[in-house]
Coordinates of C-alpha atoms and ligand atoms in Angstrom, one line a residue:
X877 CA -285.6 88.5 125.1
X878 CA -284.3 90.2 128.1
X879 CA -281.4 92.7 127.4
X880 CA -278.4 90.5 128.9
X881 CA -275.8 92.9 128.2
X882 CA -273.5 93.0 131.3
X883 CA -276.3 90.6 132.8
X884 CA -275.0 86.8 131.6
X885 CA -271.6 87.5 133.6
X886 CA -273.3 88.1 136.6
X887 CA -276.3 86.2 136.2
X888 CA -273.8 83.3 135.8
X889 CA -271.6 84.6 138.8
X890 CA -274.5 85.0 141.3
X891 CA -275.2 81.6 140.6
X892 CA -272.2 80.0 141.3
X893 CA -271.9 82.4 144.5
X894 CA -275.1 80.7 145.4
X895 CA -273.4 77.0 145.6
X896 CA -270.5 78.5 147.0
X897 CA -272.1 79.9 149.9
X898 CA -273.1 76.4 150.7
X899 CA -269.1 75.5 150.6
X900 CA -266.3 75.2 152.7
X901 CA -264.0 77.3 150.4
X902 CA -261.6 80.3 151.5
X903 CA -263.0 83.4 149.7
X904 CA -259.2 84.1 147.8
X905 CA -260.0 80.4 146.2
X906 CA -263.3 81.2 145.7
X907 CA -262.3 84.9 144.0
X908 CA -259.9 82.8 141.9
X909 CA -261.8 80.6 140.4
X910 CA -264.7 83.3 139.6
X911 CA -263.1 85.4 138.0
X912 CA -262.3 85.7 133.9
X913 CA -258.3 85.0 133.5
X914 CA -258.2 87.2 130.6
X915 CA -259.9 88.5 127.2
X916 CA -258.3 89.1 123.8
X917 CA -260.1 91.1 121.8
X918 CA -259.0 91.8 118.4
X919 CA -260.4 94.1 115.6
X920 CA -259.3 93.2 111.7
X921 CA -259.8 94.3 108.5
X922 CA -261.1 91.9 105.0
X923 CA -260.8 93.5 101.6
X924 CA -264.5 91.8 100.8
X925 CA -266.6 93.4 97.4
X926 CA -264.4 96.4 96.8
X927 CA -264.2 97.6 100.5
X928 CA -262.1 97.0 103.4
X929 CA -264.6 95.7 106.1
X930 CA -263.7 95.9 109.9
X931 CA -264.4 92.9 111.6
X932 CA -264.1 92.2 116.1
X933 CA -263.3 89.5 118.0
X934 CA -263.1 87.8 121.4
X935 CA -261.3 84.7 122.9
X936 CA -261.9 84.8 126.6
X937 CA -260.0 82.8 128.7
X938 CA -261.8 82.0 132.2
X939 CA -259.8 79.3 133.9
X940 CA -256.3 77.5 133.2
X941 CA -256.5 75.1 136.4
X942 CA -256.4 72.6 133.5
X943 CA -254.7 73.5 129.6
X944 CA -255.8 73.0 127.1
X945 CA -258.5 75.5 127.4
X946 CA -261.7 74.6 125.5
X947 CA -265.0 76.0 124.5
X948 CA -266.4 77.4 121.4
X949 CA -266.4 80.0 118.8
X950 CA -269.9 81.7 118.5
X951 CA -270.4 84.0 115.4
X952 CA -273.5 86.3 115.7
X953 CA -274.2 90.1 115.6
X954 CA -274.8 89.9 119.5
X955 CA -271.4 88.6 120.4
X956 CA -269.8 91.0 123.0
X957 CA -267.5 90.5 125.2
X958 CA -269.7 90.1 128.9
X959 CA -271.0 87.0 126.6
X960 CA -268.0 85.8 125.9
X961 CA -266.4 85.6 129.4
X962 CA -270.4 84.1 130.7
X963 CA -269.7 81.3 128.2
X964 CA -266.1 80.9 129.0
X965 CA -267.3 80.3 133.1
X966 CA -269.9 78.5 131.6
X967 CA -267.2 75.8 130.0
X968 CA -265.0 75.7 133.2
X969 CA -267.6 74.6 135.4
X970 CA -269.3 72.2 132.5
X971 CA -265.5 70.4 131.8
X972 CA -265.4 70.0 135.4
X973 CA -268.9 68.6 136.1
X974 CA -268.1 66.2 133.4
X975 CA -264.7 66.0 133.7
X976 CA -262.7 66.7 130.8
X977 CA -259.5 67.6 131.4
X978 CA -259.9 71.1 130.2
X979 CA -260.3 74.7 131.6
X980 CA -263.1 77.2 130.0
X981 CA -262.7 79.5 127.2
X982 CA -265.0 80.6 124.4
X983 CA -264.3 83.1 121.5
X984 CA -266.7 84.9 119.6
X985 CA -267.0 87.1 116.3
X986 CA -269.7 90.0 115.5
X987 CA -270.7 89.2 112.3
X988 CA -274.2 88.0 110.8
X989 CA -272.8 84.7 109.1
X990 CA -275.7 84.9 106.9
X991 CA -275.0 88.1 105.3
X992 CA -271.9 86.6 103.7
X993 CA -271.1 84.1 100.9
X994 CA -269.0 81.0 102.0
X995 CA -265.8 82.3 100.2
X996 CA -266.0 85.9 101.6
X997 CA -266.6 83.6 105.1
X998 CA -263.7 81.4 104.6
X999 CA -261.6 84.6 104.2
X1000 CA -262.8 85.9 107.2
X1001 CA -262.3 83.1 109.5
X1002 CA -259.5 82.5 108.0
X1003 CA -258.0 86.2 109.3
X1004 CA -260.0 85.3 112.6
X1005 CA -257.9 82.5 113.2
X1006 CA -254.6 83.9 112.0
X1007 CA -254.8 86.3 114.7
X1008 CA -255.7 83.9 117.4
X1009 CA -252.9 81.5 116.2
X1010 CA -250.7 84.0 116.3
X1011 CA -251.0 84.3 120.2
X1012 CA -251.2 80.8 121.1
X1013 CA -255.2 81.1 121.5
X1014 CA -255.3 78.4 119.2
X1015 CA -252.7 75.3 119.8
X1016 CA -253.5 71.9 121.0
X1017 CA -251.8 72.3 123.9
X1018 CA -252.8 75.2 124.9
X1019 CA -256.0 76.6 123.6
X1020 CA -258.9 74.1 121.3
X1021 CA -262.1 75.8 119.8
X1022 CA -265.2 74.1 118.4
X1023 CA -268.6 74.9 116.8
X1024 CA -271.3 77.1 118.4
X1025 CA -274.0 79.2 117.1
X1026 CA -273.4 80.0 114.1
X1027 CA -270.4 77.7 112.9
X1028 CA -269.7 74.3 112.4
X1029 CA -268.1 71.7 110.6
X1030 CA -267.0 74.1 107.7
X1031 CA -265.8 76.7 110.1
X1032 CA -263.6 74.1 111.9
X1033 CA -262.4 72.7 108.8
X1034 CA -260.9 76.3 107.5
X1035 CA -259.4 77.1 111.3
X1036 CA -257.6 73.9 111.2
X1037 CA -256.0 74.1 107.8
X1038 CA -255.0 77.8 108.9
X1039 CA -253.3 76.3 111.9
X1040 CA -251.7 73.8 109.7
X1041 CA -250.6 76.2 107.5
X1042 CA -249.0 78.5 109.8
X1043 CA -247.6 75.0 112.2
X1044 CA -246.1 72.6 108.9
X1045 CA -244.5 70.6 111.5
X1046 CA -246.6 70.3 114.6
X1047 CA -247.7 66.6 114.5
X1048 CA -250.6 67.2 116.5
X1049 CA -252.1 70.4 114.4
X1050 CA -255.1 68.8 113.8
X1051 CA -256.0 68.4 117.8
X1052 CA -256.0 72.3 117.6
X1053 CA -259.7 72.6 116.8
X1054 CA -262.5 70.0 117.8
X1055 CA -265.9 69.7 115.3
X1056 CA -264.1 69.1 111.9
X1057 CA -265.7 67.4 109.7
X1058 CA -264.9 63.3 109.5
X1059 CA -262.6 63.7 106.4
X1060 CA -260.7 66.1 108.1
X1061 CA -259.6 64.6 111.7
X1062 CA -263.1 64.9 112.6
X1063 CA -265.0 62.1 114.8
X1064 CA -268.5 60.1 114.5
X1065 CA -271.2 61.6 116.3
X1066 CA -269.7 65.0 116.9
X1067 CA -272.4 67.1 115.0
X1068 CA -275.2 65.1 116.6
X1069 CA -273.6 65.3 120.3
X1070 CA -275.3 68.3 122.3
X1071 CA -278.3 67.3 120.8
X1072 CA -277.5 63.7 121.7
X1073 CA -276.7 64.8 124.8
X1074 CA -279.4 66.4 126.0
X1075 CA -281.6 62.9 125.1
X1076 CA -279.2 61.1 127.1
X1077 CA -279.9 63.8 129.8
X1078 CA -283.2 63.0 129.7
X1079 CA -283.2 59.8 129.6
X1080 CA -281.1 59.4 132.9
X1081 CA -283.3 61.9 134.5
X1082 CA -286.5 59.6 133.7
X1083 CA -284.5 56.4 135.3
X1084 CA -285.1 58.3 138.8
X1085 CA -288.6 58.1 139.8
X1086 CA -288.0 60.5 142.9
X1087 CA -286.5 63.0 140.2
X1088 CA -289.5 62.3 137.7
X1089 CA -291.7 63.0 140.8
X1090 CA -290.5 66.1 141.9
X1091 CA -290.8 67.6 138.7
X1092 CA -294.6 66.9 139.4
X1093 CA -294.6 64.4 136.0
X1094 CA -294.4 60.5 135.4
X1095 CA -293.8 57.4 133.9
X1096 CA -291.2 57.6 130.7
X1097 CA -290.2 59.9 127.8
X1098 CA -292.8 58.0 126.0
X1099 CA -295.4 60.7 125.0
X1100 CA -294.2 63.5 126.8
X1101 CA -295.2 66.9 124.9
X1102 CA -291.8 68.9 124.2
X1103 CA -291.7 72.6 123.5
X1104 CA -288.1 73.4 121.7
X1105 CA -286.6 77.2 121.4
X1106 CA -283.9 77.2 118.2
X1107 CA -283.8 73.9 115.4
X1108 CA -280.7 75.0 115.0
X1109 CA -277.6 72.2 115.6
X1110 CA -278.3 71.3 119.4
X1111 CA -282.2 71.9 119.1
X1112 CA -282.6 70.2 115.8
X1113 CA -280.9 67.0 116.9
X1114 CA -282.4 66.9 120.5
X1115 CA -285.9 67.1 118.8
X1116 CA -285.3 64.6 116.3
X1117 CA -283.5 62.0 118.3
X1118 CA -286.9 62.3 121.2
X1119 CA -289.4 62.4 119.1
X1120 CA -288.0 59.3 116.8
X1121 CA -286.4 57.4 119.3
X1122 CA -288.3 58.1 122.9
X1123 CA -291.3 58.6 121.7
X1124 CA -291.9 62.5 122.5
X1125 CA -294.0 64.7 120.8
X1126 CA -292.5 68.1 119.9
X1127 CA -296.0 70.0 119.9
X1128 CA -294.1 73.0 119.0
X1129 CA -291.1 75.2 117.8
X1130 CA -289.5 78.1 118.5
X1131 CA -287.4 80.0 115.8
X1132 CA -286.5 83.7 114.9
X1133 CA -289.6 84.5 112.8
X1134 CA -292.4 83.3 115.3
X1135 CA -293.8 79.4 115.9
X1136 CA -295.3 77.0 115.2
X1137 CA -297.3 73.9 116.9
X1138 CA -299.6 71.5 116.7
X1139 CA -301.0 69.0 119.3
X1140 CA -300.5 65.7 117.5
X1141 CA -296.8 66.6 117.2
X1142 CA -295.1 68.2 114.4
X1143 CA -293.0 66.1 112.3
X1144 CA -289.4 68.0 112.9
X1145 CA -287.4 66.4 109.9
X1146 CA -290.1 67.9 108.1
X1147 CA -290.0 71.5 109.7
X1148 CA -286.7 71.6 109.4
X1149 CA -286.1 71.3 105.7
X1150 CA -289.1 74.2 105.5
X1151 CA -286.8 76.4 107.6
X1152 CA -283.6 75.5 105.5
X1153 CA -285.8 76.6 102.4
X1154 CA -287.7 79.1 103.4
X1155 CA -285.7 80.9 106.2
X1156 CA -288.3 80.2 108.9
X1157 CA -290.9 78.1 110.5
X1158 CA -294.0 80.3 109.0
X1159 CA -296.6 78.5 106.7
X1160 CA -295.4 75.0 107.9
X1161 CA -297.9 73.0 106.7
X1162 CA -300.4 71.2 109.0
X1163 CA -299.3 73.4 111.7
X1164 CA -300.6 76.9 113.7
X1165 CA -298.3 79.7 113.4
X1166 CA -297.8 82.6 116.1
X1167 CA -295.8 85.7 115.1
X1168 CA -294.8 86.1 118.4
X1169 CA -292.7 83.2 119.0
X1170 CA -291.6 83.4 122.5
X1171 CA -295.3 83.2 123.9
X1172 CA -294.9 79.7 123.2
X1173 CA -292.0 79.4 126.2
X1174 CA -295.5 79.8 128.3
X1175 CA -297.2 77.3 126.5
X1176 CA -298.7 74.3 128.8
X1177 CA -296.4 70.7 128.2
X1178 CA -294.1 68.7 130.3
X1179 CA -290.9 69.8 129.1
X1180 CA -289.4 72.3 127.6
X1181 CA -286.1 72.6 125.7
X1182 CA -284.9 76.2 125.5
X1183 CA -282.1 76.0 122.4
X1184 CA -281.4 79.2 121.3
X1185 CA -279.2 81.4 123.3
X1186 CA -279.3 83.3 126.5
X1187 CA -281.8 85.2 128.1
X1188 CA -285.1 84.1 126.7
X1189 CA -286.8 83.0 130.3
X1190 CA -286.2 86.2 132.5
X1191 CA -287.6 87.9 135.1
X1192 CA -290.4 89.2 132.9
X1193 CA -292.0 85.9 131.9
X1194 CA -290.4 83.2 134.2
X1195 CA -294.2 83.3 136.4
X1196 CA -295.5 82.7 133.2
X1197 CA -293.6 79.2 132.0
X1198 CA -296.0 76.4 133.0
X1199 CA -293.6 73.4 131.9
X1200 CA -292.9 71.5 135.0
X1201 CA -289.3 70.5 133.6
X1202 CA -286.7 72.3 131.6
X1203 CA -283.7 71.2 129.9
X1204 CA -281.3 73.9 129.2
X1205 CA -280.1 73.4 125.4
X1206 CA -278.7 76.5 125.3
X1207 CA -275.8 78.1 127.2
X1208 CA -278.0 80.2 130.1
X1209 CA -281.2 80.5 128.9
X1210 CA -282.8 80.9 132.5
X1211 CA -281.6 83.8 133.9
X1212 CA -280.5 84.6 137.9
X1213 CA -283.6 86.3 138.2
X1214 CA -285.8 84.2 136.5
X1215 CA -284.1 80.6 137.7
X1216 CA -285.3 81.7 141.5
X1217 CA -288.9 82.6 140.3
X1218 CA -289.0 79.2 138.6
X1219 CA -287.3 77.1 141.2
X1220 CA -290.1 78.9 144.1
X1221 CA -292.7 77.2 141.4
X1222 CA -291.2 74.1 141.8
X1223 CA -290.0 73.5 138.4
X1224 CA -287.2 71.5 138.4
X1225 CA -284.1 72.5 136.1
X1226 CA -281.7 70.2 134.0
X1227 CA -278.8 72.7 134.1
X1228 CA -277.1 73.7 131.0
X1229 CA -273.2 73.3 132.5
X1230 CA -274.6 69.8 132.4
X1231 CA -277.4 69.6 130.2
X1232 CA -275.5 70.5 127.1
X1233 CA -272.0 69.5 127.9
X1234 CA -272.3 66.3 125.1
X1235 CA -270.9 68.6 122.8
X1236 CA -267.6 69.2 125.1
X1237 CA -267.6 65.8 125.5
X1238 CA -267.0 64.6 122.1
X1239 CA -264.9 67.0 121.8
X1240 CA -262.7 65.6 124.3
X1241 CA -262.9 62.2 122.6
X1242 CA -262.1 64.0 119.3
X1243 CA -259.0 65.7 120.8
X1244 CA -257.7 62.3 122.4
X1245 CA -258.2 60.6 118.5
X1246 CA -256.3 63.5 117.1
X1247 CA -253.3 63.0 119.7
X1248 CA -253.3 59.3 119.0
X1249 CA -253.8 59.6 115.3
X1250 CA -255.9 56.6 115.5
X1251 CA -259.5 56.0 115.0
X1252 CA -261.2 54.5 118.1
X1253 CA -262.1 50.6 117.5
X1254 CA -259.5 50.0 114.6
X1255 CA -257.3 48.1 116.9
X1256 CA -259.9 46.4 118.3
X1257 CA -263.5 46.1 115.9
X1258 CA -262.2 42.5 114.3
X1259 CA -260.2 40.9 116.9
X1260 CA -263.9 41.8 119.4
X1261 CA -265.6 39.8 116.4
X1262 CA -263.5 36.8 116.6
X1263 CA -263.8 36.6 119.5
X1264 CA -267.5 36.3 119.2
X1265 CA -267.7 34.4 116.6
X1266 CA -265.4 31.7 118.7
X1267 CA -268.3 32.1 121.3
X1268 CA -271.2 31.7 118.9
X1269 CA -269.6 28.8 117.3
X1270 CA -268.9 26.6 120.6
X1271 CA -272.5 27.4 121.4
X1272 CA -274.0 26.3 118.3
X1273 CA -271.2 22.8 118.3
X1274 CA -272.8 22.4 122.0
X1275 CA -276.5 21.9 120.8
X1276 CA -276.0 20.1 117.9
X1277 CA -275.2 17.2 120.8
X1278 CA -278.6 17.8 122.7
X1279 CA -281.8 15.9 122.9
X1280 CA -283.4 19.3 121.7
X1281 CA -281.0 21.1 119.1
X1282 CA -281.4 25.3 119.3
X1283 CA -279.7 27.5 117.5
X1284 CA -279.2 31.2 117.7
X1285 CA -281.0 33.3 115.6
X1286 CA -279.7 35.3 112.4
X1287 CA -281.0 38.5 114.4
X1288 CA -279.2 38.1 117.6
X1289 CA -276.2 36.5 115.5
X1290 CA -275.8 40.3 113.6
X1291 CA -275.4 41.9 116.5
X1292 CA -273.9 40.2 118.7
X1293 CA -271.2 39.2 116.3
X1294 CA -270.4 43.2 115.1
X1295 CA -267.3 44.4 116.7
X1296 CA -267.7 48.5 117.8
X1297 CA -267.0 50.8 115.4
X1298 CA -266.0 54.6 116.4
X1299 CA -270.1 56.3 116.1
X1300 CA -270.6 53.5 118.7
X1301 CA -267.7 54.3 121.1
X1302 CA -268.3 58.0 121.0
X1303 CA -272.3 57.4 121.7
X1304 CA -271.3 55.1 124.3
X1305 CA -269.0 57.2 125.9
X1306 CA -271.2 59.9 125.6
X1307 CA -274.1 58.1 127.5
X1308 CA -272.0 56.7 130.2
X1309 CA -270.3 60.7 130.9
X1310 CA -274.2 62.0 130.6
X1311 CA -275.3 59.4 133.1
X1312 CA -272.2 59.2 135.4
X1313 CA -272.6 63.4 135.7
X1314 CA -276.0 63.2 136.5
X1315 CA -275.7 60.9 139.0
X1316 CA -273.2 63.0 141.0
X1317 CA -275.2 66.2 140.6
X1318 CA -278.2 64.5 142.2
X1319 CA -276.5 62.7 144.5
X1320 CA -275.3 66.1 146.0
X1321 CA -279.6 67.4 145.6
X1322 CA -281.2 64.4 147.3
X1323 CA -278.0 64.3 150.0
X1324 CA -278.0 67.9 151.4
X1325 CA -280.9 69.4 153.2
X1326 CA -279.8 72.7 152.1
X1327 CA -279.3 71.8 148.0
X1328 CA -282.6 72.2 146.8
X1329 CA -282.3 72.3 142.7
X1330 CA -280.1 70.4 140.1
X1331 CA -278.3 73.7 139.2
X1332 CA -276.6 74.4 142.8
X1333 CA -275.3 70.7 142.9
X1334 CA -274.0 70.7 139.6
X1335 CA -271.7 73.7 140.6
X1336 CA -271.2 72.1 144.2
X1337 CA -269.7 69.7 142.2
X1338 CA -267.8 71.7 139.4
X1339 CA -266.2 73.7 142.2
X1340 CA -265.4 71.3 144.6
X1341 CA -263.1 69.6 141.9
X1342 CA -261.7 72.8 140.5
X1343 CA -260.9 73.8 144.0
X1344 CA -259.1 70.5 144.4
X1345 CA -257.0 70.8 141.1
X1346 CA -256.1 74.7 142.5
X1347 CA -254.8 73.3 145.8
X1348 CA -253.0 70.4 144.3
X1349 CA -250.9 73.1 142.7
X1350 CA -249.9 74.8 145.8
X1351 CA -252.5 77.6 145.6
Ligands
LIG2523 P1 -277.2 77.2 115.8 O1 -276.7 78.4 115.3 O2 -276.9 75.9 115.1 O3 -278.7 77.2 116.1 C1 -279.4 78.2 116.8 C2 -280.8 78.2 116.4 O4 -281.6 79.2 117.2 C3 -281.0 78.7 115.0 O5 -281.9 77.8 114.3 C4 -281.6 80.1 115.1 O6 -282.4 80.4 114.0 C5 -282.3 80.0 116.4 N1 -282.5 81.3 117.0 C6 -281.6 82.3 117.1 N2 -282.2 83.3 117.8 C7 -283.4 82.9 118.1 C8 -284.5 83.6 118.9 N3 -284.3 84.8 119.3 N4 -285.6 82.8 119.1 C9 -285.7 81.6 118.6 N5 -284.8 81.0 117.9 C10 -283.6 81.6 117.7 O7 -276.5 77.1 117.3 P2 -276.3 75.8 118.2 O8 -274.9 75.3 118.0 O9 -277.4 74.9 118.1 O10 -276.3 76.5 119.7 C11 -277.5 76.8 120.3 C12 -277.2 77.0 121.8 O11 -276.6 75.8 122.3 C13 -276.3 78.1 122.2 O12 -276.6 78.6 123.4 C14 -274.9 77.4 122.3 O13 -274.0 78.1 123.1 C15 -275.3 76.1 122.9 N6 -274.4 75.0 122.7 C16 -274.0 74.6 121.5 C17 -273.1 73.5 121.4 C18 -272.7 72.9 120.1 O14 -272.0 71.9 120.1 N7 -273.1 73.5 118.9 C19 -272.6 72.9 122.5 C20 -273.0 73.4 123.8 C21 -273.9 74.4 123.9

């Protein structure tokens, strides 16, 4: 991996100077909406076995042209705070591109989460969070975390009870923090939603045959051979949801300790559990492994699905990727440097400020049920079924007075007749944001002579509407 520190800022800020040098913007709106508002960072201390341990963290807040703020909280020994302020960018220009009505934050903590038992790690986020609350850099109104790298459900769980705790009356405590877990003012699909995302992604990209094209590939997803950095959350469910519902092979996978791959497809369910038992992909049965895992990035397939973190295609192996197509999982995997080398090879790039924004996105949905302490589809799930049912019946009354009686099958009568429940709200809502996003991105590519990759649009776009928000305000 390439040594990003103090490079993901700017490796993020050259590219959106890129689009904006293709804008009509004044350069005080374009300073304004580059630069990082403001970072907290905190250090505290956690009486953990016998000893006092010092822990630090960030919350970075890029843009506030739209509160609440959102983006996630990232826990890894890497965390400092040029990452956290890339990522925060990162989620300004992603809410935009697929408008959510938030501005872009992210918060971080330098810890190894695996180096601690759950209780010591409920203690510690528990402090984490305290101190965050404390300042408003948690509060539904003003500032909502969710999962990334190393946290999840769990995590979110223990941040929101904290708030609650510290808030007993605030009615809409639970909307401080997206990614809880169901029983806890969580929402279907959240877990699954980068990941679902970045199918859905896909599958809008391969509706475009002048997209599919330029990429140098064609036909469907059906038997396309997938390379995937990190089965972690994102990378785990994109994999799984390709290669069982599109029809994708994942012919191999990326992970800390090395790789492994095999031509007729590895079966990722599989692979998975190994790497939850064993703590990495190495002696996967039926499969080669290679110590060094990133070699793989330069292995010949048609896409490749970087899921890791930041970094891992630089300037030192970029000439070397051979996929034609690259979904970014991750938050910046493709560095400046690297993203020009790639783009003069003609590789075409799924951007990550779009490619991975499902998560945000059911976020967004999961903030909106907290606010309306409702489920989505309660309301509505049996009075939509009625009214089917009146439909189905009048049908069936019709053709019992024919010549030739039919009668709908028990199949079609299934699903037609079932109202939507919440997992099928979110997912559509989730596809129709994924697909409405793409569409403006490469509307702006295919329109403008000097737009030549997915990446510059996508911020054309972000910015344009940012810039709009700032000068509704008076700025
Ligand atoms: P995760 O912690 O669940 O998974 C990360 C995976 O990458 C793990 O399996 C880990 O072992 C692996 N990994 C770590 N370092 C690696 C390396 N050097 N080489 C190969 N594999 C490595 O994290 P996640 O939530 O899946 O996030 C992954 C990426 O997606 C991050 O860039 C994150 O910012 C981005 N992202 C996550 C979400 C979300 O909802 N979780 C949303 C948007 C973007």
């Amino acid at each position: 991996m390439a040594d990003m520190h103090g490079g993901f800022s700017a490796s993020v800020n050259a590219m959106y100077d890129q689009a904006v040098a293709l804008m009509d913007l004044s350069p005080g709106l374009a300073q304004k909406i580059r630069v990082c508002n403001a970072t907290y960072t905190v250090r505290f201390g956690v009486r953990l076995r016998g000893a006092i341990h010092t822990f630090t963290g960030y919350r970075s807040v890029h843009s506030e042209h739209m509160e609440p703020v959102k983006g996630g909280i990232r826990y890894s020994l890497a965390v400092h705070q040029d990452e956290v302020e890339a990522l925060a960018a990162l989620m300004t220009y992603k809410c935009a591109l697929v408008e959510t009505p938030f501005g872009g934050s992210k918060g971080g903590l330098c810890i190894d989460p695996r180096e601690w038992e759950p209780h010591e790690l409920e203690q510690i986020t528990r402090r984490f969070a305290y101190e965050l609350i404390k300042r408003d850099m948690i509060n539904p109104a003003q500032n909502v975390p969710a999962p990334d790298m190393g946290t999840g459900e769990r995590e979110m769980a223990w941040i929101s009870d904290q708030y609650q705790r510290m808030n007993t009356t605030d009615i809409n405590g639970r909307a401080c923090v997206t990614g809880k877990p169901p029983h806890a003012g969580g929402i279907a699909g959240r877990v699954e939603a980068t990941g679902r995302g970045v199918q859905y992604a896909l599958q809008e990209f391969f509706r475009h045959p002048d997209d599919i094209a330029k990429a140098g590939l064609s036909g469907t997803l059906d038997g396309k051979r997938v390379v995937v950095q990190g089965l972690g959350n994102v990378g785990w469910h994109a994999a799984q949801f390709l290669s069982t519902e599109d029809g994708c092979k994942i012919i191999a996978v990326i992970e800390r300790d090395g790789a492994v791959q095999s031509d007729d497809g590895l079966d990722v369910e599989a692979l998975r559990a190994h790497i939850q038992s064993t703590g990495g992909v190495k002696d996967f049965p039926g499969a080669t492994y290679e110590a060094d895992g990133s070699k793989l990035l330069e292995a010949e397939c048609d896409i490749l699905i970087p899921a890791a973190l930041e970094g891992t295609i630089h300037e030192g192996n970029a000439a070397r990727v051979q996929a034609p197509l690259i979904i970014e999982a991750a938050n910046g995997p493709v560095t400046a440097e690297a993203n020009a080398i790639l783009l003069e090879k003609g590789t075409v790039i799924i951007p990550d400020l779009y490619a991975n924004a499902g998560g945000v996105t059911v976020s967004y949905f999961e903030w909106v049920k907290n606010l309306s302490h409702i489920r989505f589809g309660r309301m509505q799930r049996r009075a939509e079924e009625a009214r089917h049912h009146v439909l189905v019946n009048e049908l069936e009354r019709l053709s019992k007075n024919r010549d030739v009686a039919w009668t709908l099958s028990d199949d079609f009568k299934k699903n037609y007749l079932r109202g939507a429940g919440e997992l099928e709200l979110v997912r559509s809502g989730l596809d129709d944001t994924m697909r409405g996003a793409y569409q403006s991105m490469r509307e702006v590519w295919h329109d403008r002579d000097d737009v030549h990759d997915l990446r510059t649009a996508g911020f054309i776009v972000a910015i344009s509407r940012i810039a709009a928000t700032y000068q509704a305000k008076g700025l």
